[in-house]
CSV table of C-alpha atoms and ligand atoms in Angstrom, one decimal:
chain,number,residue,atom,x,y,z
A,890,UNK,CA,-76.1,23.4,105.0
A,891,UNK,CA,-72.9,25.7,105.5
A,892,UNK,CA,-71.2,25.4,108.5
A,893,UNK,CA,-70.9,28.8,110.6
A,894,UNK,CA,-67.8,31.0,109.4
A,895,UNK,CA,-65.4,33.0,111.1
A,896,UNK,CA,-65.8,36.2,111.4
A,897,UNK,CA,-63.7,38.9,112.7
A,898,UNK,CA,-64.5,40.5,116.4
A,899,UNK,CA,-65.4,44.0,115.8
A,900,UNK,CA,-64.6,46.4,119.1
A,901,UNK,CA,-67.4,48.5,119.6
A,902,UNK,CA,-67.0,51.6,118.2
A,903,UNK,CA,-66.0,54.5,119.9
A,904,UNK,CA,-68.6,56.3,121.5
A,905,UNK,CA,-70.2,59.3,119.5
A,906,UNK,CA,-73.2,61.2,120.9
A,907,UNK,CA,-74.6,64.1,118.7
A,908,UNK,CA,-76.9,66.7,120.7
A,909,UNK,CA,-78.8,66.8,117.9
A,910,UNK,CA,-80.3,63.4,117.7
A,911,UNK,CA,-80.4,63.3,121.3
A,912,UNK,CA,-83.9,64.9,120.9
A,913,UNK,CA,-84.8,62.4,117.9
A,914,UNK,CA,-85.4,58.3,117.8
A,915,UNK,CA,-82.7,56.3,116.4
A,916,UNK,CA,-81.9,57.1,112.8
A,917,UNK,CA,-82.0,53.2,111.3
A,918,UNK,CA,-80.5,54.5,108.0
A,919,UNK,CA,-77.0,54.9,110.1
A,920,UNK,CA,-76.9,51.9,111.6
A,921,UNK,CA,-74.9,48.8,111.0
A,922,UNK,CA,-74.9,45.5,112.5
A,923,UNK,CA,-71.4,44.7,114.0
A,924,UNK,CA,-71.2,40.6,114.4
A,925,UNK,CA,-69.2,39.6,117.5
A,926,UNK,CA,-68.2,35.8,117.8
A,927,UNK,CA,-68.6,33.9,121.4
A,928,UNK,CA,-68.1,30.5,120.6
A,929,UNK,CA,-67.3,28.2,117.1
A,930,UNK,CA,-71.5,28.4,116.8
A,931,UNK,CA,-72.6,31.3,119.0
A,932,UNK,CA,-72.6,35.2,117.3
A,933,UNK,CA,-73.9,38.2,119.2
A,934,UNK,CA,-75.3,41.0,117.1
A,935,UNK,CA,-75.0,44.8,117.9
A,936,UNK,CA,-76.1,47.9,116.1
A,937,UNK,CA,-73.4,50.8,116.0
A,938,UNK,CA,-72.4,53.2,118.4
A,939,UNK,CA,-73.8,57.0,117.8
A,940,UNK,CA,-77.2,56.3,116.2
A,941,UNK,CA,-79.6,55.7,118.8
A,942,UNK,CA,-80.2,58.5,121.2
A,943,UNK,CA,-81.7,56.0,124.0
A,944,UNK,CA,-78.2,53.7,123.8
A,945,UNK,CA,-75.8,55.8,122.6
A,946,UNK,CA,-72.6,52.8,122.6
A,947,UNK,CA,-75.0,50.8,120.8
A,948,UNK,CA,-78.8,50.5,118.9
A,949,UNK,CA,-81.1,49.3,119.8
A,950,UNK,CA,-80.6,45.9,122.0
A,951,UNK,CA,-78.4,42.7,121.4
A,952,UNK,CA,-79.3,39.6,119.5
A,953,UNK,CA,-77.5,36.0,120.0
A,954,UNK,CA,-77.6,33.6,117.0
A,955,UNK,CA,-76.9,30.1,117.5
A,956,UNK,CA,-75.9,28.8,114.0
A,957,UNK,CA,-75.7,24.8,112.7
A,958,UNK,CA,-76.9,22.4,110.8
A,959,UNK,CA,-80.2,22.4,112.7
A,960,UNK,CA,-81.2,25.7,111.4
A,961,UNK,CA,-80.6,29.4,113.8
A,962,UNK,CA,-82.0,30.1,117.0
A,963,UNK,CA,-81.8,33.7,117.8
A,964,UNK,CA,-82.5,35.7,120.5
A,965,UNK,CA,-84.6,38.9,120.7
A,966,UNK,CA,-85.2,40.7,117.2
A,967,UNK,CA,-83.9,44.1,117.3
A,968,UNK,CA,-86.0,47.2,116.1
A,969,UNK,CA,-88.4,46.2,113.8
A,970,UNK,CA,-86.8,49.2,111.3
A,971,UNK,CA,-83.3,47.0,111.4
A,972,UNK,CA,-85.0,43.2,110.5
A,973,UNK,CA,-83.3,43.6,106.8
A,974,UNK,CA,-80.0,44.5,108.0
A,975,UNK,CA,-80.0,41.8,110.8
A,976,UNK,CA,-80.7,39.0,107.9
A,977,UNK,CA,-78.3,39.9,105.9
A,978,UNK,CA,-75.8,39.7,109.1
A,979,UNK,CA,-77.1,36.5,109.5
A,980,UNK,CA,-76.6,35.2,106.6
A,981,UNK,CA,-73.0,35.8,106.8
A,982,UNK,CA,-72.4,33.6,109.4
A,983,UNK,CA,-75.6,30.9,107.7
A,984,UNK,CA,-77.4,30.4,105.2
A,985,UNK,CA,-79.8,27.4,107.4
A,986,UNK,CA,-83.2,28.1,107.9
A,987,UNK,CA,-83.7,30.3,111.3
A,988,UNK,CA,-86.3,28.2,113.1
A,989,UNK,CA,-86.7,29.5,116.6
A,990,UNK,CA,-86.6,33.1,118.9
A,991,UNK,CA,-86.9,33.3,122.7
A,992,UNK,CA,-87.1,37.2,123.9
A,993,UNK,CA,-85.3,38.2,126.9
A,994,UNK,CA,-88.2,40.7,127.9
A,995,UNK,CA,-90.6,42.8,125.6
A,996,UNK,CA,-88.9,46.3,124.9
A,997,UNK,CA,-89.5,47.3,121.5
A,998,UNK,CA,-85.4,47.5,120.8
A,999,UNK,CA,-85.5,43.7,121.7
A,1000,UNK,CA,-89.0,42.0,120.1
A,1001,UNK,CA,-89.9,45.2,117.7
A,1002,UNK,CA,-88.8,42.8,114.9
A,1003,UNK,CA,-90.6,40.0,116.3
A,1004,UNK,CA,-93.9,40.2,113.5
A,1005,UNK,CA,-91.1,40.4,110.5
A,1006,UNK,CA,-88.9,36.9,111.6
A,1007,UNK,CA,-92.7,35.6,112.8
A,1008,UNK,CA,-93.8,36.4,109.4
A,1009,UNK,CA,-90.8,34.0,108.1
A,1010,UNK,CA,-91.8,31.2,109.9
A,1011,UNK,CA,-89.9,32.1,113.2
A,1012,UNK,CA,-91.2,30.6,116.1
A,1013,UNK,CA,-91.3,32.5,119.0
A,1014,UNK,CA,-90.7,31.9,122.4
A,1015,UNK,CA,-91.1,33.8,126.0
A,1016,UNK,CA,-92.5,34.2,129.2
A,1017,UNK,CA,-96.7,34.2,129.8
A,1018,UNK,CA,-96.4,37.4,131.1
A,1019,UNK,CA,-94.2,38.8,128.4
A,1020,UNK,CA,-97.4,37.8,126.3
A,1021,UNK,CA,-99.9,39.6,128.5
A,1022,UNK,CA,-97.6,42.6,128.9
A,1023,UNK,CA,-97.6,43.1,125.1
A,1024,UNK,CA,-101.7,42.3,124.5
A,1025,UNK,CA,-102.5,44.9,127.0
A,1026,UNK,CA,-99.7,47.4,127.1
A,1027,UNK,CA,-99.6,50.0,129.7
A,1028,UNK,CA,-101.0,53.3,128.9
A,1029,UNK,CA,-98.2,55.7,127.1
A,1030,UNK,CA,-97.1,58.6,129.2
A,1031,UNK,CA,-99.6,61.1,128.4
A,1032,UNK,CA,-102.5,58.8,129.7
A,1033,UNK,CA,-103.4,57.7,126.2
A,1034,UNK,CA,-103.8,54.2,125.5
A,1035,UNK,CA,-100.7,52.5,123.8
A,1036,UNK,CA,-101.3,51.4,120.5
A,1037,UNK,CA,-102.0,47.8,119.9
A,1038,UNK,CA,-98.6,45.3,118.9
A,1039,UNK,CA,-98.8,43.4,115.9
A,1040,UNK,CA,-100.4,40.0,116.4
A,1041,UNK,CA,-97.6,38.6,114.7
A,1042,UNK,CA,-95.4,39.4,117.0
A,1043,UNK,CA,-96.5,37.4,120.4
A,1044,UNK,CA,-94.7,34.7,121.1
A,1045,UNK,CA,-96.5,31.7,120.5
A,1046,UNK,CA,-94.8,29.0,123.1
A,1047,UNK,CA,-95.0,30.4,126.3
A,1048,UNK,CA,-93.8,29.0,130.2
A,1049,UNK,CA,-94.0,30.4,133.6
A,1050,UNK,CA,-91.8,30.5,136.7
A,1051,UNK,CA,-91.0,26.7,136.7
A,1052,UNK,CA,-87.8,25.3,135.4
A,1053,UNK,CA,-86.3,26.0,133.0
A,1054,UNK,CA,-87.3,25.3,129.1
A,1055,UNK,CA,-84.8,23.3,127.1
A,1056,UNK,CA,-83.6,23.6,123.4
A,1057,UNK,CA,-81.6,20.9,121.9
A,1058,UNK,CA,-79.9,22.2,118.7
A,1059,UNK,CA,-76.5,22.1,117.1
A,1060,UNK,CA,-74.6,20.3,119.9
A,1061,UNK,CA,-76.2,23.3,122.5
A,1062,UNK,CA,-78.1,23.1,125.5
A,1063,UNK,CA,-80.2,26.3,125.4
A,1064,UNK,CA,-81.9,26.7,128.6
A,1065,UNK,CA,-84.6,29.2,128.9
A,1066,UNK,CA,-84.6,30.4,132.1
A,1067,UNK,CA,-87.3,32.6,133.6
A,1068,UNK,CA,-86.3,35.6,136.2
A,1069,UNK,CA,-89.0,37.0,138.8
A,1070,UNK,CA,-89.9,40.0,137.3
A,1071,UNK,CA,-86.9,42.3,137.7
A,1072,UNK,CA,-86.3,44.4,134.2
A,1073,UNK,CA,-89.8,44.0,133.0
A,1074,UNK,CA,-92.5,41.2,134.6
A,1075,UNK,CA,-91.6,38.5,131.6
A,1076,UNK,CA,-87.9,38.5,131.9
A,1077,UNK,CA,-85.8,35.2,130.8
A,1078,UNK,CA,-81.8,34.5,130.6
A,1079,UNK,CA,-80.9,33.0,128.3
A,1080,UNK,CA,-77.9,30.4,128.7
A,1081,UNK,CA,-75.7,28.6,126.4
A,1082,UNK,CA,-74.5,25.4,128.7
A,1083,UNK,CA,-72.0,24.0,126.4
A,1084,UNK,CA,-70.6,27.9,124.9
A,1085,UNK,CA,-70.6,28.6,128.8
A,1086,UNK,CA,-72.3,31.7,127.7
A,1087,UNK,CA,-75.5,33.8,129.6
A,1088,UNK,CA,-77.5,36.1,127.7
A,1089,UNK,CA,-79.1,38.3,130.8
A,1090,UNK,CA,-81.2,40.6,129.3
A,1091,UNK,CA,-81.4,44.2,131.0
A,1092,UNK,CA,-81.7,43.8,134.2
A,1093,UNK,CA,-78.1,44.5,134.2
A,1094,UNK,CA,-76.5,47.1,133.1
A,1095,UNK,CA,-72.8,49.1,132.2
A,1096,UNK,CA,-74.1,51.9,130.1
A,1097,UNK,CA,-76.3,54.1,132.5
A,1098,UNK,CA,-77.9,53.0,136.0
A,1099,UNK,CA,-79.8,50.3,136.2
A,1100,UNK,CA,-83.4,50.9,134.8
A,1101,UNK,CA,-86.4,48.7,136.3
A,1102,UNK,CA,-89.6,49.3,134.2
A,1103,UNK,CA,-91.8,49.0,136.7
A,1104,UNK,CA,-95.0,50.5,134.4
A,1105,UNK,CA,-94.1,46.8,133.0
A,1106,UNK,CA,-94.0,44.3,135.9
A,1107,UNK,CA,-90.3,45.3,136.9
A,1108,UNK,CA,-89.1,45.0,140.6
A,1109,UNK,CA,-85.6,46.2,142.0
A,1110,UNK,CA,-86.7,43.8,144.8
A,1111,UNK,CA,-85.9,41.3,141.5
A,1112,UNK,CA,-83.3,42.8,139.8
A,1113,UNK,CA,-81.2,42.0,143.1
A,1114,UNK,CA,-82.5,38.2,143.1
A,1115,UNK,CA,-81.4,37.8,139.8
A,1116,UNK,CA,-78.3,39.6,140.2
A,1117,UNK,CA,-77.7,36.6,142.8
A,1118,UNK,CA,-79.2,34.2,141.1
A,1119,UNK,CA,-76.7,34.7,138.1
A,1120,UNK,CA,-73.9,34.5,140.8
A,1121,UNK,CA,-75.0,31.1,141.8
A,1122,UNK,CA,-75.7,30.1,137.7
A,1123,UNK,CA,-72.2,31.5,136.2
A,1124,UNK,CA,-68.5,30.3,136.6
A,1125,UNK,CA,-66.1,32.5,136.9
A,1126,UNK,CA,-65.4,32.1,133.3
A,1127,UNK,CA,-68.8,32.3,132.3
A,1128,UNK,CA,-69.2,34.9,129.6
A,1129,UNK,CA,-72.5,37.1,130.8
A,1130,UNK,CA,-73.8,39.2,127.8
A,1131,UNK,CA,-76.3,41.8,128.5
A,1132,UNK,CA,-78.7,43.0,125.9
A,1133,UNK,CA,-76.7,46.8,126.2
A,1134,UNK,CA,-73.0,47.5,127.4
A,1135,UNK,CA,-70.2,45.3,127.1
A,1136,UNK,CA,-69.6,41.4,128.0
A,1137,UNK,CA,-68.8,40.7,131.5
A,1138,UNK,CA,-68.1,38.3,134.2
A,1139,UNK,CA,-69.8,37.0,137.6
A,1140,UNK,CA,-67.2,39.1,139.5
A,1141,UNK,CA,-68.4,42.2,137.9
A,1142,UNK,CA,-72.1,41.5,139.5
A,1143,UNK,CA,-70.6,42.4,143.0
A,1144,UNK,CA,-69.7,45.8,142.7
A,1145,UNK,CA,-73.2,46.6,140.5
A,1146,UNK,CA,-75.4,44.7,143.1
A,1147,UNK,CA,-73.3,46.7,146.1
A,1148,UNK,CA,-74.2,50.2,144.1
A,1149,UNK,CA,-77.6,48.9,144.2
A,1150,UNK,CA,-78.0,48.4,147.7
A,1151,UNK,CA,-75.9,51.5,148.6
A,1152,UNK,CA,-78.6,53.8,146.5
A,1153,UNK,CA,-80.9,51.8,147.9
A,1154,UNK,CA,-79.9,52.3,151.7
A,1155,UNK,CA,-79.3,56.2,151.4
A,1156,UNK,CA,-82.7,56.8,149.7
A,1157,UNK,CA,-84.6,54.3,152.5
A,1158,UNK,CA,-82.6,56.9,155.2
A,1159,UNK,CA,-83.8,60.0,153.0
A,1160,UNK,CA,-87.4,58.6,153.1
A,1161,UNK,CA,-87.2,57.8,156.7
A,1162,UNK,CA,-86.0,61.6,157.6
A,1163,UNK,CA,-89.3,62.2,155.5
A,1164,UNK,CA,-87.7,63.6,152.4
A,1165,UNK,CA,-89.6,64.2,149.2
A,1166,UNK,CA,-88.4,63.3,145.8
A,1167,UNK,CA,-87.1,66.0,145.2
A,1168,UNK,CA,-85.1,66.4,148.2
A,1169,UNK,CA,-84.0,63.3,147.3
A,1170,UNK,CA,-82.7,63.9,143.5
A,1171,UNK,CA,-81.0,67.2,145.1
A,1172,UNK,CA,-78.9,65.2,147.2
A,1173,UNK,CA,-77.5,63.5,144.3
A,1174,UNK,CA,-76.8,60.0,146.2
A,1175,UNK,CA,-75.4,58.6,143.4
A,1176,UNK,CA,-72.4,61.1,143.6
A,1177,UNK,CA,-69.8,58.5,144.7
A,1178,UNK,CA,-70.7,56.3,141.1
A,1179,UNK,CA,-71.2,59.0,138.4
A,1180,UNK,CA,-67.7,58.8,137.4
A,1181,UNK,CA,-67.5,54.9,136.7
A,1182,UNK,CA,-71.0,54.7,135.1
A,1183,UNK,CA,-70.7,55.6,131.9
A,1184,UNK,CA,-73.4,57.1,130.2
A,1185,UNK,CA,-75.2,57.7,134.2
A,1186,UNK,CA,-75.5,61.3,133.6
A,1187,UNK,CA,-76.9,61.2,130.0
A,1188,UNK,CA,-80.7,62.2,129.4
A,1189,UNK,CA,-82.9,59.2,130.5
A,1190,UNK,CA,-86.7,60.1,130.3
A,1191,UNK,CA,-87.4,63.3,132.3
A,1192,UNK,CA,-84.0,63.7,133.9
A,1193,UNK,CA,-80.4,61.8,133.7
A,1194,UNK,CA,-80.4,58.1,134.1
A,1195,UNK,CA,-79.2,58.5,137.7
A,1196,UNK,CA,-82.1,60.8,138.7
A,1197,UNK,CA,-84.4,57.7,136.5
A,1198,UNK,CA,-82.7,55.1,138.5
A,1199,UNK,CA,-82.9,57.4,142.1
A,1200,UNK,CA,-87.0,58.3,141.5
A,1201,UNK,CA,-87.6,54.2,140.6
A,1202,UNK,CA,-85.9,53.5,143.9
A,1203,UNK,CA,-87.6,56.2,145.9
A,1204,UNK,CA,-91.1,54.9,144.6
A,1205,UNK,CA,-90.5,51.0,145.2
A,1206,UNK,CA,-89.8,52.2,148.8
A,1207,UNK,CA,-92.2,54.2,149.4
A,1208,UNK,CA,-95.1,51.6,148.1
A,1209,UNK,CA,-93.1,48.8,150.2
A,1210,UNK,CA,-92.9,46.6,147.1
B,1024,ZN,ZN1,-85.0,46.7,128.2
């Protein structure tokens, strides 16, 4: 089997954002699948900036391929719409069989494509709770029930909060490393011991304010244990990749985590002076930030990002989770 090839590091492209398809989903027909290499074996897979309204710099969410002679492992599968373009990415860097998938939570931009690489003999793996999550789905917004996922697309080896699950391919240690619910409830980092390399997920983030999905299991309470729990995990060299935004390193955690509890601090005074929500958003807490967040005042669900991120923080509080 072909050894991985070199290819070129593409910079992310420069950031486009049409007010037109703000109001739209992603238009899948634009996007391309910009290959970014890590280490001799590692790639990381991105769609192109200016195509998907909910992450402008990027569509949909990133995918890691570990290439070798002992066939791919990949992590998450993209938007189920983007499965042909991701193959043929992938077989740029290999033409080996791709044998194995671990998802880093269950948004759709990260396992939609799950049923199509299932259907190719993929097996997949993730957390219990990522399983339950996706067999009974919270209701949609409007109170209807969602609809039901593909059965192909559960993973079919899952694990719980123990330690960690190991994968021994291609000279790699892949450790599968599940986080109490912080993103989502079924969140796992992914972590490349010998390409010194940490896929995170989403409970960090560069492009917008953090975004806990607590309809899905998410806790802030979490987000901050695994933004320490990273600390401990990484070097300093340590390349951490989120599944949106641009790679970073364990001293970038600090000032993110201190943002975090800042927010966090001003809305618990807010609440305690008996504020509503809406006092709350008015005060615009996040003020101090909004300039080195990019993307923090862009439309997030029924406000900016900031105002998603502020209302999340509010209601954790105020139910004492
Ligand atoms: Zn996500």
């Amino acid at each position: 089997m072909k050894a991985a090839r070199h290819l070129p590091v593409v910079a992310v492209a420069v950031l486009a954002i049409s007010a037109s398809a703000r109001a739209q989903g992603p238009d899948y027909s634009k996007i391309e699948i910009i290959v970014e290499k890590i280490a001799p074996n590692l790639f990381m897979l991105s769609g192109s900036a200016g195509a998907d309204p909910g992450h402008q710099d990027a569509a949909g969410g990133r995918i890691g391929v570990l290439a070798g002679p002992d066939g791919i492992f990949m992590v998450d599968a993209q938007y189920a719409q983007l499965t042909d373009k991701v193959l043929a990415a992938i077989k740029q860097i290999s033409t080996a069989p791709i044998r194995f998938m671990a998802n880093t939570h269950i948004h759709i931009d990260h396992t939609g494509g799950n049923a199509n690489f299932a259907r190719m003999g993929v097996t997949i793996f993730a957390r219990e709770e990522l399983r339950e999550e996706m067999l009974h789905p919270p209701p949609l917004a409007n109170g209807n029930a969602a609809p039901a996922r593909d059965p192909a697309s559960l993973p079919v080896v899952t694990y719980g909060m123990g330690a960690p699950v190991k994968l021994h391919m291609n000279g790699e240690v892949i450790d599968l490393i599940p986080v109490r619910a912080a993103h989502t409830g079924g969140d796992t980092m992914i972590r490349f011991e010998n390409a010194n390399a940490i896929m995170i997920g989403d409970f960090y983030r560069n492009y917008g304010y953090p975004y806990i999905d607590t309809n899905n299991g998410g806790t802030l309470k979490g987000a901050l244990e695994a933004l320490d729990s990273t600390m401990k995990l990484a070097g300093p060299d340590t390349k951490l990749i989120p599944g949106h935004g641009t790679i970073i390193h364990r001293a970038d955690l600090v000032p993110y985590r201190d943002m975090i509890l800042d927010v966090q601090a001003k809305v618990q005074q807010m609440i305690a002076q008996g504020k509503t929500l809406q006092e709350v958003l008015a005060a615009k807490v996040t003020a101090p930030y909004d300039a080195k967040v990019a993307g923090g005042l862009l439309p997030a669900g029924a406000g900016t990002s900031a105002d998603r991120f502020v209302t999340m923080v509010y209601s954790e509080l105020k139910t004492g989770k």
